[in-house]
mmCIF file of C-alpha atoms in Angstrom:
data_model
loop_
_atom_site.group_PDB
_atom_site.id
_atom_site.type_symbol
_atom_site.label_atom_id
_atom_site.label_comp_id
_atom_site.label_asym_id
_atom_site.label_seq_id
_atom_site.Cartn_x
_atom_site.Cartn_y
_atom_site.Cartn_z
ATOM 1 C CA MET A 1 117.218 74.519 101.165
ATOM 2 C CA GLU A 2 117.916 78.369 101.473
ATOM 3 C CA GLY A 3 119.725 79.492 104.553
ATOM 4 C CA PHE A 4 121.311 75.891 104.800
ATOM 5 C CA ILE A 5 124.010 74.978 101.812
ATOM 6 C CA VAL A 6 126.735 72.268 102.212
ATOM 7 C CA LEU A 7 128.628 73.731 98.738
ATOM 8 C CA LYS A 8 131.536 75.654 100.834
ATOM 9 C CA PRO A 9 133.453 77.914 98.097
ATOM 10 C CA LEU A 10 137.619 77.656 98.699
ATOM 11 C CA GLY A 11 139.672 80.613 98.225
ATOM 12 C CA ASP A 12 138.361 83.806 96.608
ATOM 13 C CA ARG A 13 135.067 81.641 95.356
ATOM 14 C CA VAL A 14 131.223 82.944 95.860
ATOM 15 C CA VAL A 15 128.445 80.650 95.378
ATOM 16 C CA LEU A 16 125.704 82.713 93.786
ATOM 17 C CA LYS A 17 121.971 81.722 93.124
ATOM 18 C CA VAL A 18 121.150 83.599 89.943
ATOM 19 C CA GLU A 19 118.256 84.914 89.333
ATOM 20 C CA LYS A 20 116.122 84.283 85.897
ATOM 21 C CA GLU A 21 114.819 87.381 84.433
ATOM 22 C CA LYS A 22 112.105 87.216 81.990
ATOM 23 C CA GLU A 23 111.335 90.483 79.252
ATOM 24 C CA GLU A 24 108.675 90.847 77.194
ATOM 25 C CA THR A 25 108.819 92.763 74.479
ATOM 26 C CA VAL A 26 105.709 95.078 72.771
ATOM 27 C CA GLY A 27 105.270 92.197 70.607
ATOM 28 C CA GLY A 28 104.548 89.549 73.177
ATOM 29 C CA ILE A 29 107.491 87.565 72.169
ATOM 30 C CA VAL A 30 109.213 86.244 75.463
ATOM 31 C CA LEU A 31 113.486 87.062 75.881
ATOM 32 C CA ALA A 32 114.767 84.756 78.611
ATOM 33 C CA SER A 33 117.719 86.289 80.396
ATOM 34 C CA ASN A 34 120.504 84.267 78.663
ATOM 35 C CA ALA A 35 119.520 85.928 75.374
ATOM 36 C CA LYS A 36 120.308 89.337 76.339
ATOM 37 C CA GLU A 37 123.883 90.981 76.742
ATOM 38 C CA LYS A 38 124.263 92.519 79.982
ATOM 39 C CA PRO A 39 125.498 91.906 83.048
ATOM 40 C CA GLN A 40 123.242 89.391 85.614
ATOM 41 C CA THR A 41 122.141 89.530 88.853
ATOM 42 C CA GLY A 42 122.227 86.934 91.361
ATOM 43 C CA LYS A 43 121.968 86.436 95.279
ATOM 44 C CA VAL A 44 125.067 85.051 97.319
ATOM 45 C CA ILE A 45 124.776 81.971 98.943
ATOM 46 C CA ALA A 46 128.447 80.734 100.257
ATOM 47 C CA VAL A 47 131.511 82.602 100.074
ATOM 48 C CA GLY A 48 135.272 81.566 100.591
ATOM 49 C CA ASP A 49 137.628 82.700 103.128
ATOM 50 C CA GLY A 50 139.225 84.839 100.567
ATOM 51 C CA LYS A 51 141.953 85.076 98.201
ATOM 52 C CA MET A 52 145.877 83.964 99.766
ATOM 53 C CA LEU A 53 148.150 87.191 98.845
ATOM 54 C CA ASP A 54 151.494 87.003 97.834
ATOM 55 C CA ASN A 55 152.794 88.188 101.324
ATOM 56 C CA GLY A 56 151.342 85.887 103.258
ATOM 57 C CA GLN A 57 148.010 87.241 104.180
ATOM 58 C CA LYS A 58 144.515 86.497 103.156
ATOM 59 C CA ALA A 59 142.155 89.402 101.056
ATOM 60 C CA VAL A 60 138.987 89.840 102.817
ATOM 61 C CA PRO A 61 135.866 88.927 100.394
ATOM 62 C CA SER A 62 134.223 91.867 99.275
ATOM 63 C CA VAL A 63 130.328 90.460 99.739
ATOM 64 C CA LYS A 64 128.936 88.480 101.911
ATOM 65 C CA VAL A 65 125.917 85.780 102.591
ATOM 66 C CA ASP A 66 122.569 87.254 101.414
ATOM 67 C CA ASP A 67 124.143 90.267 99.428
ATOM 68 C CA LYS A 68 122.549 90.451 96.134
ATOM 69 C CA VAL A 69 125.348 91.205 93.433
ATOM 70 C CA LEU A 70 125.658 92.025 89.928
ATOM 71 C CA PHE A 71 128.064 89.994 88.274
ATOM 72 C CA ASP A 72 129.877 89.408 84.245
ATOM 73 C CA LYS A 73 127.420 87.079 82.090
ATOM 74 C CA TYR A 74 130.164 85.011 81.565
ATOM 75 C CA ALA A 75 131.654 84.393 84.343
ATOM 76 C CA GLY A 76 131.745 81.861 86.581
ATOM 77 C CA THR A 77 131.205 77.805 86.224
ATOM 78 C CA GLU A 78 127.071 76.514 86.661
ATOM 79 C CA VAL A 79 126.805 73.807 89.034
ATOM 80 C CA LYS A 80 123.956 71.814 89.659
ATOM 81 C CA TYR A 81 123.638 70.126 93.470
ATOM 82 C CA ASP A 82 120.373 68.817 95.565
ATOM 83 C CA GLY A 83 118.481 70.198 92.263
ATOM 84 C CA GLU A 84 119.283 73.395 92.538
ATOM 85 C CA ASP A 85 121.687 75.304 90.031
ATOM 86 C CA TYR A 86 124.650 77.347 91.219
ATOM 87 C CA LEU A 87 127.035 79.438 89.916
ATOM 88 C CA ILE A 88 130.484 79.645 90.952
ATOM 89 C CA VAL A 89 132.556 82.867 90.357
ATOM 90 C CA ARG A 90 135.295 84.023 91.838
ATOM 91 C CA ASP A 91 135.385 87.096 94.042
ATOM 92 C CA SER A 92 136.878 89.414 91.462
ATOM 93 C CA ASP A 93 134.176 89.091 88.907
ATOM 94 C CA ILE A 94 131.629 90.450 90.972
ATOM 95 C CA MET A 95 130.938 93.888 89.755
ATOM 96 C CA ALA A 96 128.496 95.363 92.188
ATOM 97 C CA ILE A 97 126.453 95.167 95.487
ATOM 98 C CA VAL A 98 123.039 96.088 94.527
ATOM 99 C CA ASP A 99 120.857 98.100 97.514
#
């Protein structure tokens, strides 16, 4: 389904596919990504058309589809669509684009 998504975010919202990471400690214990207190990464799947400013103009989104981004662990709303898990965040919740 990647490359064709029906979820269309509104305003300054961005749809992300969160990258699930696992980390293994020296003792062989596997820690899931949700057990760590650090920002997460994800791939931008869809971008809204921008936030409406007080002057009536729209702010241009700071990311584009296929960008790999860094966002706060507790940002956004998790949604399930067509058997896939996505995260919808505000453009302002994204901290950086990863090159």
